[in-house]
Amino acid sequence: GLQELGPIAALLIGPILLQLTTPSITFYFFGIASLIAIILASFLPELKHIPFDFTIRFNFIPSSFNFLTFLSAFFVQGILIVTITKLFFDPSISLISLAALAGFYLAYRRISAVFISPFAGIFADKFGLDKVYLISIFLTIVGFFLIAIGFTITGVVTTFSFNNITSALAPGSVGKEAT
């Protein structure tokens, strides 16, 4: 939802600023914008949080759900996002254009999360959390194989889209395991 707007704006505005200015000026811009946002946020009314009483249980052996969630996050958030610029590298493309292209796909990842998450919940309610979760993991893996065999754009979009479903359903799996 709302927490995605900041990263989306940065991913879309950052490459434009880089093209118009220097990296130093771009970071000054984001630093000043962040400082202004912090000052403005200090004037917002404070929300009252109602404490929730719960017991934290720690299990040294992760469930299959937790392990799959970890692996999915590791490969998509940790590997794919870090290497996305390398995936799209072409000597004929300027570094600024390459940064803009990577920014576009990373913005797609954020934007699609906002729109995909509600549908993930609806499908999980209709067909069952386990089924939808496993299908999303499987299709995330299919996206990796598409990237591996050269269908980079289709693979990146597939991986990001279905990993968003996995991410949206992960909190539901934790609640399910706690009961």
Tab-separated table of C-alpha atoms in Angstrom:
chain	number	residue	atom	x	y	z
A	1	GLY	CA	0.000	0.000	0.000
A	2	LEU	CA	1.206	3.384	1.079
A	3	GLN	CA	4.654	2.167	2.185
A	4	GLU	CA	5.355	1.207	-1.442
A	5	LEU	CA	4.941	4.759	-2.790
A	6	GLY	CA	8.362	5.931	-1.570
A	7	PRO	CA	10.374	3.159	-3.230
A	8	ILE	CA	8.262	3.396	-6.404
A	9	ALA	CA	8.875	7.147	-6.649
A	10	ALA	CA	12.599	6.688	-6.001
A	11	LEU	CA	12.888	3.948	-8.612
A	12	LEU	CA	11.127	6.081	-11.210
A	13	ILE	CA	12.619	9.490	-10.343
A	14	GLY	CA	16.183	8.343	-9.529
A	15	PRO	CA	17.162	7.345	-13.083
A	16	ILE	CA	15.664	10.564	-14.466
A	17	LEU	CA	17.689	12.644	-12.007
A	18	LEU	CA	20.796	10.641	-12.878
A	19	GLN	CA	20.256	11.421	-16.531
A	20	LEU	CA	19.771	15.144	-15.883
A	21	THR	CA	22.413	15.605	-13.171
A	22	THR	CA	25.262	13.754	-11.467
A	23	PRO	CA	25.065	10.904	-8.918
A	24	SER	CA	26.179	13.350	-6.211
A	25	ILE	CA	23.343	15.805	-6.958
A	26	THR	CA	20.861	12.919	-7.151
A	27	PHE	CA	21.844	11.757	-3.650
A	28	TYR	CA	21.692	15.353	-2.380
A	29	PHE	CA	18.160	15.585	-3.770
A	30	PHE	CA	17.039	12.362	-2.056
A	31	GLY	CA	18.800	13.373	1.169
A	32	ILE	CA	17.093	16.781	1.248
A	33	ALA	CA	13.724	15.243	0.307
A	34	SER	CA	14.121	12.703	3.143
A	35	LEU	CA	15.034	15.440	5.609
A	36	ILE	CA	11.972	17.485	4.622
A	37	ALA	CA	9.787	14.365	4.946
A	38	ILE	CA	11.112	13.693	8.464
A	39	ILE	CA	10.418	17.286	9.508
A	40	LEU	CA	6.882	17.144	8.063
A	41	ALA	CA	6.249	13.761	9.695
A	42	SER	CA	7.123	15.210	13.099
A	43	PHE	CA	4.062	17.488	12.804
A	44	LEU	CA	1.637	14.625	12.140
A	45	PRO	CA	-0.585	13.485	14.993
A	46	GLU	CA	0.690	10.496	16.932
A	47	LEU	CA	-1.304	7.297	16.516
A	48	LYS	CA	-2.380	5.394	19.590
A	49	HIS	CA	-1.250	1.789	19.433
A	50	ILE	CA	-3.303	-0.783	21.264
A	51	PRO	CA	-0.947	-3.352	22.758
A	52	PHE	CA	-1.503	-6.895	21.621
A	53	ASP	CA	-0.716	-9.658	24.048
A	54	PHE	CA	0.982	-12.557	22.351
A	55	THR	CA	3.576	-15.112	23.217
A	56	ILE	CA	6.624	-15.421	21.026
A	57	ARG	CA	7.553	-18.976	20.208
A	58	PHE	CA	10.879	-19.688	18.629
A	59	ASN	CA	11.427	-22.931	16.809
A	60	PHE	CA	14.950	-23.815	15.713
A	61	ILE	CA	13.648	-25.972	12.887
A	62	PRO	CA	11.747	-23.901	10.316
A	63	SER	CA	8.554	-25.239	8.808
A	64	SER	CA	8.482	-25.993	5.095
A	65	PHE	CA	6.459	-22.789	4.582
A	66	ASN	CA	9.052	-20.694	6.395
A	67	PHE	CA	11.910	-22.381	4.569
A	68	LEU	CA	10.289	-21.812	1.157
A	69	THR	CA	9.582	-18.195	2.082
A	70	PHE	CA	13.220	-17.736	3.101
A	71	LEU	CA	14.507	-19.283	-0.141
A	72	SER	CA	12.122	-17.255	-2.276
A	73	ALA	CA	13.142	-14.022	-0.547
A	74	PHE	CA	16.824	-14.957	-0.744
A	75	PHE	CA	16.770	-15.632	-4.478
A	76	VAL	CA	14.408	-12.851	-5.542
A	77	GLN	CA	15.230	-10.079	-3.074
A	78	GLY	CA	18.851	-11.034	-2.518
A	79	ILE	CA	20.066	-12.338	-5.868
A	80	LEU	CA	17.747	-11.180	-8.665
A	81	ILE	CA	17.417	-7.595	-7.467
A	82	VAL	CA	21.173	-7.285	-6.998
A	83	THR	CA	21.932	-8.714	-10.447
A	84	ILE	CA	19.086	-7.161	-12.465
A	85	THR	CA	21.316	-4.498	-14.025
A	86	LYS	CA	23.758	-7.195	-15.124
A	87	LEU	CA	20.891	-9.197	-16.687
A	88	PHE	CA	19.956	-6.288	-18.927
A	89	PHE	CA	23.511	-5.168	-19.674
A	90	ASP	CA	24.182	-4.387	-23.307
A	91	PRO	CA	27.297	-2.442	-24.386
A	92	SER	CA	25.150	-0.366	-26.740
A	93	ILE	CA	23.015	0.942	-23.846
A	94	SER	CA	24.279	3.870	-21.772
A	95	LEU	CA	24.716	3.317	-18.037
A	96	ILE	CA	21.990	5.888	-17.375
A	97	SER	CA	19.567	4.026	-19.643
A	98	LEU	CA	20.547	0.764	-17.983
A	99	ALA	CA	19.837	2.286	-14.546
A	100	ALA	CA	16.474	3.532	-15.837
A	101	LEU	CA	15.630	0.069	-17.190
A	102	ALA	CA	16.557	-1.591	-13.898
A	103	GLY	CA	14.578	1.083	-12.047
A	104	PHE	CA	11.552	0.388	-14.233
A	105	TYR	CA	11.578	-3.340	-13.421
A	106	LEU	CA	12.156	-2.735	-9.734
A	107	ALA	CA	9.277	-0.223	-9.765
A	108	TYR	CA	7.157	-2.861	-11.540
A	109	ARG	CA	7.958	-5.243	-8.684
A	110	ARG	CA	6.709	-2.716	-6.128
A	111	ILE	CA	3.651	-1.593	-8.096
A	112	SER	CA	2.573	-5.139	-8.889
A	113	ALA	CA	2.839	-6.043	-5.185
A	114	VAL	CA	0.180	-3.447	-4.411
A	115	PHE	CA	-2.206	-4.840	-7.025
A	116	ILE	CA	-1.408	-8.551	-6.728
A	117	SER	CA	-1.592	-8.887	-2.934
A	118	PRO	CA	-5.397	-8.556	-2.625
A	119	PHE	CA	-5.932	-11.143	-5.357
A	120	ALA	CA	-3.494	-13.508	-3.647
A	121	GLY	CA	-5.660	-13.360	-0.537
A	122	ILE	CA	-8.856	-13.892	-2.505
A	123	PHE	CA	-7.394	-16.932	-4.295
A	124	ALA	CA	-6.012	-18.307	-1.019
A	125	ASP	CA	-9.467	-18.015	0.576
A	126	LYS	CA	-11.107	-19.677	-2.412
A	127	PHE	CA	-8.617	-22.445	-3.241
A	128	GLY	CA	-6.639	-22.809	-0.019
A	129	LEU	CA	-3.516	-21.097	1.248
A	130	ASP	CA	-1.232	-24.086	0.711
A	131	LYS	CA	-2.237	-24.607	-2.930
A	132	VAL	CA	-1.921	-20.961	-3.957
A	133	TYR	CA	1.339	-20.591	-2.040
A	134	LEU	CA	2.930	-23.665	-3.643
A	135	ILE	CA	1.749	-22.646	-7.120
A	136	SER	CA	3.282	-19.186	-6.612
A	137	ILE	CA	6.576	-20.753	-5.496
A	138	PHE	CA	6.529	-23.078	-8.514
A	139	LEU	CA	5.825	-20.209	-10.944
A	140	THR	CA	8.561	-18.119	-9.314
A	141	ILE	CA	10.936	-20.997	-10.110
A	142	VAL	CA	9.587	-21.115	-13.676
A	143	GLY	CA	10.509	-17.409	-13.915
A	144	PHE	CA	14.087	-18.227	-12.889
A	145	PHE	CA	14.313	-20.878	-15.595
A	146	LEU	CA	12.926	-18.433	-18.176
A	147	ILE	CA	15.713	-16.012	-17.241
A	148	ALA	CA	18.269	-18.826	-17.436
A	149	ILE	CA	17.255	-19.832	-20.981
A	150	GLY	CA	17.303	-16.262	-22.278
A	151	PHE	CA	13.723	-15.027	-21.850
A	152	THR	CA	14.927	-12.324	-19.472
A	153	ILE	CA	12.011	-9.886	-19.594
A	154	THR	CA	9.342	-12.596	-19.335
A	155	GLY	CA	11.317	-14.323	-16.603
A	156	VAL	CA	11.831	-11.173	-14.531
A	157	VAL	CA	8.139	-10.214	-14.793
A	158	THR	CA	7.062	-13.788	-13.943
A	159	THR	CA	9.473	-14.032	-11.014
A	160	PHE	CA	8.530	-10.658	-9.546
A	161	SER	CA	4.791	-11.218	-10.034
A	162	PHE	CA	4.601	-14.645	-8.433
A	163	ASN	CA	7.090	-13.802	-5.704
A	164	ASN	CA	4.715	-10.998	-4.731
A	165	ILE	CA	2.023	-13.636	-4.203
A	166	THR	CA	4.420	-15.665	-2.069
A	167	SER	CA	5.277	-12.561	-0.032
A	168	ALA	CA	1.617	-11.612	0.385
A	169	LEU	CA	0.704	-15.075	1.662
A	170	ALA	CA	3.692	-15.555	3.989
A	171	PRO	CA	2.066	-13.733	6.967
A	172	GLY	CA	-1.003	-15.962	6.575
A	173	SER	CA	1.160	-19.028	6.804
A	174	VAL	CA	2.673	-17.789	10.076
A	175	GLY	CA	-0.808	-17.258	11.522
A	176	LYS	CA	-1.842	-20.678	10.306
A	177	GLU	CA	1.156	-22.339	11.954
A	178	ALA	CA	0.546	-20.526	15.255
A	179	THR	CA	-2.927	-22.050	15.612
